[in-house]
XYZ file of C-alpha atoms in Angstrom:
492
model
C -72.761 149.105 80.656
C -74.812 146.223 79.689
C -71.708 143.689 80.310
C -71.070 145.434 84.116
C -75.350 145.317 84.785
C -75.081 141.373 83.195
C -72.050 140.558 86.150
C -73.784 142.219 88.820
C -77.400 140.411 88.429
C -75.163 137.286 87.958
C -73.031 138.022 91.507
C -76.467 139.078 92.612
C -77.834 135.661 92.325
C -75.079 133.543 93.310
C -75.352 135.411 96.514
C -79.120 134.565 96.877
C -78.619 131.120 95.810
C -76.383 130.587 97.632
C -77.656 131.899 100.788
C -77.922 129.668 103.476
C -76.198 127.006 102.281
C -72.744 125.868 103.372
C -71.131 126.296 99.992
C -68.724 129.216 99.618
C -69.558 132.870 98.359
C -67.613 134.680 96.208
C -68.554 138.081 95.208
C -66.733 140.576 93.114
C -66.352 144.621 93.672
C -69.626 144.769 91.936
C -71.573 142.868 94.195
C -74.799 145.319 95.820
C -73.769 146.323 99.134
C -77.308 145.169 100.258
C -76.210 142.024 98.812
C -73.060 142.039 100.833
C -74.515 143.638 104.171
C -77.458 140.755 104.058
C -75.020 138.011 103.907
C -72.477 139.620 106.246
C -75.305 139.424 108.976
C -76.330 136.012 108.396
C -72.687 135.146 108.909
C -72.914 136.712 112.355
C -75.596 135.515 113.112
C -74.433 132.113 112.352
C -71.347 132.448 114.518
C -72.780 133.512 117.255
C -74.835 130.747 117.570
C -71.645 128.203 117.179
C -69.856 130.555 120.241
C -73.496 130.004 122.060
C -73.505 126.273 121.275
C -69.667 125.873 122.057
C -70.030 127.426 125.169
C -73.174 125.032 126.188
C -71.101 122.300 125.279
C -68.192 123.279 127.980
C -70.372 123.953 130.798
C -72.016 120.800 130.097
C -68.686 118.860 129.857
C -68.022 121.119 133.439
C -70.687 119.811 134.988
C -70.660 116.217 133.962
C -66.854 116.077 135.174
C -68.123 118.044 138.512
C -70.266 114.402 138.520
C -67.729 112.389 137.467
C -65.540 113.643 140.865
C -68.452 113.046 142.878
C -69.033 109.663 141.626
C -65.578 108.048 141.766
C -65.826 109.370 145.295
C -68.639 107.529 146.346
C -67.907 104.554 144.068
C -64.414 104.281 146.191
C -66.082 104.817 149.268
C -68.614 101.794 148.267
C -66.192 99.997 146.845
C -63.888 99.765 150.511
C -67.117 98.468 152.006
C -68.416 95.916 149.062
C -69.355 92.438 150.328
C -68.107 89.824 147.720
C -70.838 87.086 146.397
C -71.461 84.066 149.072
C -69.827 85.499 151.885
C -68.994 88.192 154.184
C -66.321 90.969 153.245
C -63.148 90.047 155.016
C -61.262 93.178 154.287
C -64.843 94.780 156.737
C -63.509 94.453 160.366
C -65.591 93.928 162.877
C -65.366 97.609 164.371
C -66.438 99.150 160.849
C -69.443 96.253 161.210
C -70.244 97.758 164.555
C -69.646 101.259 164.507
C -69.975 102.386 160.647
C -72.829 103.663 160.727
C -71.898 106.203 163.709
C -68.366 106.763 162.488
C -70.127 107.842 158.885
C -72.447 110.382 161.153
C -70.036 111.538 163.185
C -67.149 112.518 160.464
C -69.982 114.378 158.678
C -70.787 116.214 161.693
C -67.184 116.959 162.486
C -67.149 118.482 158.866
C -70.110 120.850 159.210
C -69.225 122.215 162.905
C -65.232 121.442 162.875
C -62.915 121.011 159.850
C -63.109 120.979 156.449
C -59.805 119.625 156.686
C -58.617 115.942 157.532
C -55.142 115.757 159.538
C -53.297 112.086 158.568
C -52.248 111.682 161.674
C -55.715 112.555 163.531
C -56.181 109.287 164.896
C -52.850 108.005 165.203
C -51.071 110.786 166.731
C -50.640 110.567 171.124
C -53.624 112.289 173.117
C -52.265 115.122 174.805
C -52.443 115.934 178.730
C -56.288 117.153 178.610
C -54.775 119.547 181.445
C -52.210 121.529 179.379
C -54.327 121.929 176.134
C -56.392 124.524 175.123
C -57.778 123.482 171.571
C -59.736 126.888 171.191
C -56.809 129.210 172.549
C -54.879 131.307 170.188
C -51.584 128.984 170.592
C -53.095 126.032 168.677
C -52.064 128.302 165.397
C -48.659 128.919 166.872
C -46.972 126.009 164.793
C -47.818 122.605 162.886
C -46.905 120.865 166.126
C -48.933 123.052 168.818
C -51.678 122.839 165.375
C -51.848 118.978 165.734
C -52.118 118.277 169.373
C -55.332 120.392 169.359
C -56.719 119.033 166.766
C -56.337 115.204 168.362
C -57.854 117.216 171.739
C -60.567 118.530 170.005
C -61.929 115.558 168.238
C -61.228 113.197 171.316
C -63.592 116.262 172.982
C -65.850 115.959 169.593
C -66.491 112.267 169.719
C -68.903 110.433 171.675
C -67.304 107.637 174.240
C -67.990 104.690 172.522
C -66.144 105.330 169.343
C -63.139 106.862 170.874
C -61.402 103.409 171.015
C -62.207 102.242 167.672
C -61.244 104.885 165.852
C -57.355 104.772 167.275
C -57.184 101.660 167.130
C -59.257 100.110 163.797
C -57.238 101.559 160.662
C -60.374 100.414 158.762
C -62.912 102.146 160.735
C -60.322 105.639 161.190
C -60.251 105.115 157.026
C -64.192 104.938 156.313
C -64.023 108.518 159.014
C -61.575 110.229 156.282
C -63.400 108.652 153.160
C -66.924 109.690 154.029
C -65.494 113.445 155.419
C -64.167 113.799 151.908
C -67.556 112.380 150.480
C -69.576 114.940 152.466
C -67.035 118.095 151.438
C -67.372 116.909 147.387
C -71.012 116.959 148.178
C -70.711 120.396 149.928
C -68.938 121.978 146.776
C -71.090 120.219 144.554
C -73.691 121.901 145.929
C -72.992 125.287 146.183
C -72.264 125.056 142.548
C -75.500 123.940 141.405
C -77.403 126.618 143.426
C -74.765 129.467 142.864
C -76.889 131.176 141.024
C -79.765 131.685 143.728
C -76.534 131.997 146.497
C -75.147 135.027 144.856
C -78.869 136.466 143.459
C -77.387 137.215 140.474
C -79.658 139.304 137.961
C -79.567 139.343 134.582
C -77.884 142.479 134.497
C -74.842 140.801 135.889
C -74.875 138.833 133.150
C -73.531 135.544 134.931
C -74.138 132.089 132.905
C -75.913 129.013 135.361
C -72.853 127.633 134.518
C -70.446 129.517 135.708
C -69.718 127.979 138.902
C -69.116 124.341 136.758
C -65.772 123.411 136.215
C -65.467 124.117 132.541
C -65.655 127.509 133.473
C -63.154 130.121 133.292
C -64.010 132.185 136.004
C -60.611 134.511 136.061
C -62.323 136.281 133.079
C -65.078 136.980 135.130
C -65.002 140.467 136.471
C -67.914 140.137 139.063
C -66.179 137.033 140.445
C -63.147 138.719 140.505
C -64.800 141.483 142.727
C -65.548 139.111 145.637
C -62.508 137.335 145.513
C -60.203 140.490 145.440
C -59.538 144.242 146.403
C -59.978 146.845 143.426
C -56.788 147.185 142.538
C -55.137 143.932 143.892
C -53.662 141.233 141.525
C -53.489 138.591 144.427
C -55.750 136.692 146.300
C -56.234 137.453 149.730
C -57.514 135.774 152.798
C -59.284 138.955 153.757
C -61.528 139.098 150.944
C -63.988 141.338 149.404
C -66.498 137.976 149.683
C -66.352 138.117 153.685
C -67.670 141.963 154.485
C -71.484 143.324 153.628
C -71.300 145.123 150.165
C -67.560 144.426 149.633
C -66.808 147.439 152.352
C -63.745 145.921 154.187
C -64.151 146.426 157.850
C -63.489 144.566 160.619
C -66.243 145.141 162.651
C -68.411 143.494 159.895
C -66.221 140.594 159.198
C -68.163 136.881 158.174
C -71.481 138.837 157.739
C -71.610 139.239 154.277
C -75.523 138.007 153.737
C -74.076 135.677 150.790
C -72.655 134.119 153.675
C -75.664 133.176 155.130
C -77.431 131.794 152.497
C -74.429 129.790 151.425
C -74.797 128.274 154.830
C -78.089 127.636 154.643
C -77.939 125.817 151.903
C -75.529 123.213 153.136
C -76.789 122.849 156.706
C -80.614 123.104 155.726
C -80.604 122.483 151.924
C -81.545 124.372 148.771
C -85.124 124.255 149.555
C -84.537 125.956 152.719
C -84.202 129.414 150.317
C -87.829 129.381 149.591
C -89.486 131.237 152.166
C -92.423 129.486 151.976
C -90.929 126.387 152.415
C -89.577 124.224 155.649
C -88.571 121.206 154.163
C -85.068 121.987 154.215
C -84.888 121.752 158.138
C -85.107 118.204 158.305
C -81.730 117.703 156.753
C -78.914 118.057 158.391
C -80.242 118.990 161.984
C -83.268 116.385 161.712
C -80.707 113.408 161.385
C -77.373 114.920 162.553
C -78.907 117.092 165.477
C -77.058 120.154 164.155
C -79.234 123.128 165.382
C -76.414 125.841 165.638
C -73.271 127.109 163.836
C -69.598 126.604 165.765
C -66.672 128.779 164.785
C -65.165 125.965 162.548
C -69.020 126.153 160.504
C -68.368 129.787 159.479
C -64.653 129.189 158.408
C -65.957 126.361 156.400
C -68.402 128.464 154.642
C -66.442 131.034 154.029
C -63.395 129.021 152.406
C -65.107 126.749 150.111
C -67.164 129.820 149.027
C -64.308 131.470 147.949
C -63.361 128.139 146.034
C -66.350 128.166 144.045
C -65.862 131.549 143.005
C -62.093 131.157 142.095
C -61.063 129.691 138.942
C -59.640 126.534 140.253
C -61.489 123.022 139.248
C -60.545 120.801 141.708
C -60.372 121.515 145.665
C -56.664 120.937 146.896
C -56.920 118.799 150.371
C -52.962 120.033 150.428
C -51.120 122.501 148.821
C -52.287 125.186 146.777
C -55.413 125.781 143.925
C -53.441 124.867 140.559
C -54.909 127.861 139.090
C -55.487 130.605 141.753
C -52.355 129.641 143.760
C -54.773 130.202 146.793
C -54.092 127.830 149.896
C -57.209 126.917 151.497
C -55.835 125.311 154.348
C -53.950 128.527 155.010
C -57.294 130.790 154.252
C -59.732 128.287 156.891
C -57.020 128.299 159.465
C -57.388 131.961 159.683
C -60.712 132.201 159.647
C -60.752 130.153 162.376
C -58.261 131.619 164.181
C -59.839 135.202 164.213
C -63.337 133.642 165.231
C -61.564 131.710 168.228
C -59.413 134.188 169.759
C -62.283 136.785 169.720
C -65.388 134.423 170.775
C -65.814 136.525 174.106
C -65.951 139.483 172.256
C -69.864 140.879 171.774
C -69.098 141.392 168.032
C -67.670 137.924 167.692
C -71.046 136.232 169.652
C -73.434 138.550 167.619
C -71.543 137.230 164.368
C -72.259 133.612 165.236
C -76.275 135.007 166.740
C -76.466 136.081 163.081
C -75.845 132.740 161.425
C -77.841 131.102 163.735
C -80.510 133.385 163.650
C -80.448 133.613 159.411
C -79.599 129.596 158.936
C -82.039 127.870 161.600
C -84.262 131.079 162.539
C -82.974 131.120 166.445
C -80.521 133.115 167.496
C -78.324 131.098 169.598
C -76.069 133.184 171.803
C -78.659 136.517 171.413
C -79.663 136.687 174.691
C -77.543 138.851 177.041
C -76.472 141.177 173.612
C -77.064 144.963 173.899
C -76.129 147.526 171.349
C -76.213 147.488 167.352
C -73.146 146.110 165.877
C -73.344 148.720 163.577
C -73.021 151.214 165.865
C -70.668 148.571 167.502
C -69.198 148.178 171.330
C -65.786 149.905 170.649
C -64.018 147.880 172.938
C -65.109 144.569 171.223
C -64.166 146.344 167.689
C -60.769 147.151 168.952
C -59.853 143.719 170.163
C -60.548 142.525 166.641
C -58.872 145.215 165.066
C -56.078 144.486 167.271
C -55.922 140.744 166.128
C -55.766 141.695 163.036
C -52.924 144.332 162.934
C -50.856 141.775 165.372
C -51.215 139.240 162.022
C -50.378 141.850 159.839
C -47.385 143.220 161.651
C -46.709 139.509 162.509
C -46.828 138.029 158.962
C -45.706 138.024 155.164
C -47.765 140.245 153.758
C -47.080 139.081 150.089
C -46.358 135.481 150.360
C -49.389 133.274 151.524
C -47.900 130.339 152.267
C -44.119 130.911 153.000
C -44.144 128.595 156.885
C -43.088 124.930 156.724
C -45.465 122.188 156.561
C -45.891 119.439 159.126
C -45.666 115.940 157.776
C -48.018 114.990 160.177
C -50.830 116.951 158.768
C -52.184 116.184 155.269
C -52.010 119.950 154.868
C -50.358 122.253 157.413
C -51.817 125.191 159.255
C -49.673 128.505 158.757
C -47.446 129.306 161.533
C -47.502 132.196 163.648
C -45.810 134.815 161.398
C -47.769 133.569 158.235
C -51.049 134.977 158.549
C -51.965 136.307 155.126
C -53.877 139.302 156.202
C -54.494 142.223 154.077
C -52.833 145.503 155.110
C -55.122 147.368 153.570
C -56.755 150.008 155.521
C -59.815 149.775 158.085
C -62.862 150.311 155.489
C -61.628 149.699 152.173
C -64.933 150.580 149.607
C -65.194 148.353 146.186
C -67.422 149.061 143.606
C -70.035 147.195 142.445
C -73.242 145.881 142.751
C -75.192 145.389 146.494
C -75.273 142.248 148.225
C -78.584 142.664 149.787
C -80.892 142.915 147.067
C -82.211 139.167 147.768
C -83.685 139.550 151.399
C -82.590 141.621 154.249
C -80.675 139.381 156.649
C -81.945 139.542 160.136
C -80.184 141.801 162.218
C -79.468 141.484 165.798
C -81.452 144.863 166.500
C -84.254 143.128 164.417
C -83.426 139.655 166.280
C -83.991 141.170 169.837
C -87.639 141.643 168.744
C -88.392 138.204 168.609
C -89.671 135.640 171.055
C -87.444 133.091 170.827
C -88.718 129.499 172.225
C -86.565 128.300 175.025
C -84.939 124.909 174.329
C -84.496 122.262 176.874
C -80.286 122.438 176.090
C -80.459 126.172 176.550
C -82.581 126.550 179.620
C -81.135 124.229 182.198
C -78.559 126.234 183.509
C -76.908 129.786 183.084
C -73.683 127.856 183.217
C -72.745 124.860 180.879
C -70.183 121.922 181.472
C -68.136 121.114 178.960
C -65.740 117.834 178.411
C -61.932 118.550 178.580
C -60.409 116.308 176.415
C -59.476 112.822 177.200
C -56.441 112.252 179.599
C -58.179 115.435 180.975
C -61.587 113.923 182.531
C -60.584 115.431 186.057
C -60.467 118.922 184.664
C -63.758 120.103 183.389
C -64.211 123.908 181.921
C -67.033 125.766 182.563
C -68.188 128.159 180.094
C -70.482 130.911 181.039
C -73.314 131.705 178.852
C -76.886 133.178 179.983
C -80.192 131.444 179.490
C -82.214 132.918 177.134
C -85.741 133.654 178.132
C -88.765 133.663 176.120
C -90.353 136.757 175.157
C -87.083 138.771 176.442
C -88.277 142.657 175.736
C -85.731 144.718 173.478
């Protein structure tokens, strides 16, 4: 007895000795289980910290290379338009010395309201007959070919006069257009990562890192990521996504109004700041020095995409081709977007959709005025037409295969034909679980919007109808659009 009470004091204060240090512990089958339970937590203890610490260490390696991308961007773009010591830059032509400054403005601007998306051939390809071309029918998604001539339309249509020229016929200027549209999209993602966090209004009890939206990330492990990106029982990403609808309840009626949505925009257009209510210092961004007071169809298919990119678990955002992780096609996912929001604009639910971006992102609901009913109780007819849309894509395309249609050379990454329009088949209201998306503040609804006095801008209140440009080798033909003035004060 003595010898067995001798070992275990001895284990005993090895143990406690020992404690704390880095050397090794041994203990024997007579070591106190208080002994053994002590040093058992302390181990824990100890290893969760090295998981916390490891952990730290990726996101911080995630966000320095989310910096790194951002910075070889801008040092590329700087370095195209460096001026060598003692004289002038002779690789600078004389249009980029003249017109850079615009052409910088301008491709940012085509970015926020237009594409996210730079065709190759944009500048280079022929201007089409202005009289046969319809950028904003439903044809331009009909194939890469029909896809390209309205995309050269619509940014002839885009541009101001002056720069027109240039742009077709300076390779240098076209080139600082495409390097400072990709400069403003890395700056777009890079900031919707760093305020993810106040985007989404996650809560603790979602337990979601700050860094999750960095690149070190793995965000396929996240389930509440996962939620937004697909349906509750779905394995693939869809264009159709949980992400797009209020709550995650798919239905069509509701489609781009997901309040996430909103603030995601508002942080791009307006800036971070521009999510504290009590602050306006955000509105002198983007429509202080672009003149951007108002959202375009092309706005909320941006939003939505590279939303869904900064949820998904891919690093890098593919300009062509498909997310090396997710498998997702951007291009593909925009395209649609974009394709719904065109081929219904005339629809009441479509204009209340783009009143409710305006009205949430710059606090005027451009496109209000002449609205009547709730969207929630909805205009049938205007429902239907989207609902029809969307079941003529679904009966049209391959339900399972996203990106099955040839690609264009001409474009740097091809829309999806007619027949490929990856959109879920799911049925009309499709519920997923999970946590609300309105806990952060109500968005404004259009009921709620038609209580408001809205001020009357000069660009809204000269005329029920508005002129707008055909595009070029179209000047004779001009389109007139009929919208309704809005009035000030206009009773419910």
């Amino acid at each position: 007895m003595s010898s067995s009470s001798s070992r275990s004091e001895s284990d005993a204060e090895r143990s406690s000795d020992s404690e704390g240090s880095c050397a090794p512990q041994h203990f024997t089958s007579s070591t106190p289980r208080d002994v053994l339970l002590k040093v058992l937590k302390t181990r824990e203890v100890d290893l969760a910290n090295a998981q916390e610490s490891l952990k730290a260490c990726q996101l911080e390696n995630g966000a320095l290379r989310d910096r790194i991308h951002t910075l070889e961007a801008e040092n590329a773009r700087m370095s195209s338009m460096a001026m060598p010591a003692g004289g002038s830059n002779k690789d600078v032509s004389l249009a980029v010395e003249k017109f850079g400054d615009d052409v910088k403005a301008w491709s940012r601007k085509y970015f926020w309201l237009k594409e996210p998306f730079m065709a190759s051939a944009l500048f280079s390809h022929p201007l089409p007959d202005g009289n046969t071309v319809d950028y904003r029918d439903d044809a331009r998604f009909s194939n890469d070919a029909a896809l390209l001539n309205c995309l050269v339309a619509e940014v002839a249509d885009f541009l101001p006069d002056h720069l027109q020229e240039p742009l077709r016929e300076d390779q240098k200027l076209a080139a600082l257009f495409r390097s400072h549209h990709a400069q403003t999209r890395a700056t777009a993602i890079s900031n919707l990562r760093t305020h993810g966090m106040r985007i989404f209004d996650f809560s603790p009890q979602d337990n979601v890192h700050s860094g999750a939206f960095y690149l070190g990330f793995d965000r396929a492990k996240l389930q509440i990521f996962q939620s937004f990106l697909k349906w509750q029982g779905r394995t693939s990403y869809r264009a159709m996504a949980p992400i797009l609808y209020p709550n995650k309840i798919k239905d069509d009626a509701q489609i781009f109004r997901n309040p996430i949505l909103y603030r995601a925009g508002k942080v791009l257009l307006l800036g971070p700041t521009s999510l504290d209510e009590t602050s306006r210092a955000g509105k002198k961004s983007k429509v202080k020095t672009l003149g951007i007071n108002s959202v375009e169809e092309g706005t909320i298919a941006m939003i939505a995409t590279l939303v869904i990119f900064v949820l998904s678990p891919d690093r890098t955002f593919p300009t062509e081709g498909k997310g090396a992780v997710s498998g997702i096609d951007y291009q593909v996912f925009f395209n649609n977007y974009k394709r719904i929001l065109l081929s219904t604009r005339e629809s009441q639910s479509t204009k209340e959709t783009m009143a409710l971006y305006n009205l949430n992102i710059f606090g005027s609901a451009r496109g209000a005025s002449g609205l009547s009913g709730d969207p929630l109780s909805g205009n049938e007819s205007d429902v239907e037409e989207i609902e029809q849309l969307l079941e003529r894509a679904r009966l049209q395309g391959s339900l399972e295969d996203e990106g099955a249609a040839g690609r264009s050379k001409s474009l740097s990454a091809a829309a999806p034909e007619a027949n490929d329009c990856p959109i879920s088949a799911t049925a009309s209201v499709q519920q997923d679980s999970g946590r609300s998306d309105d806990n952060h503040a109500a968005p404004v609804s259009i009921a709620q919007a038609r209580t408001v006095s809205y001020a009357v801008s000069s660009d809204t209140a000269r005329s029920s109808s508005k002129k707008v440009r055909a595009p070029r080798k179209g000047k004779d033909k001009v389109a007139v659009v009929e919208t309704a003035a809005r009035r000030s004060g206009r009773k419910k």
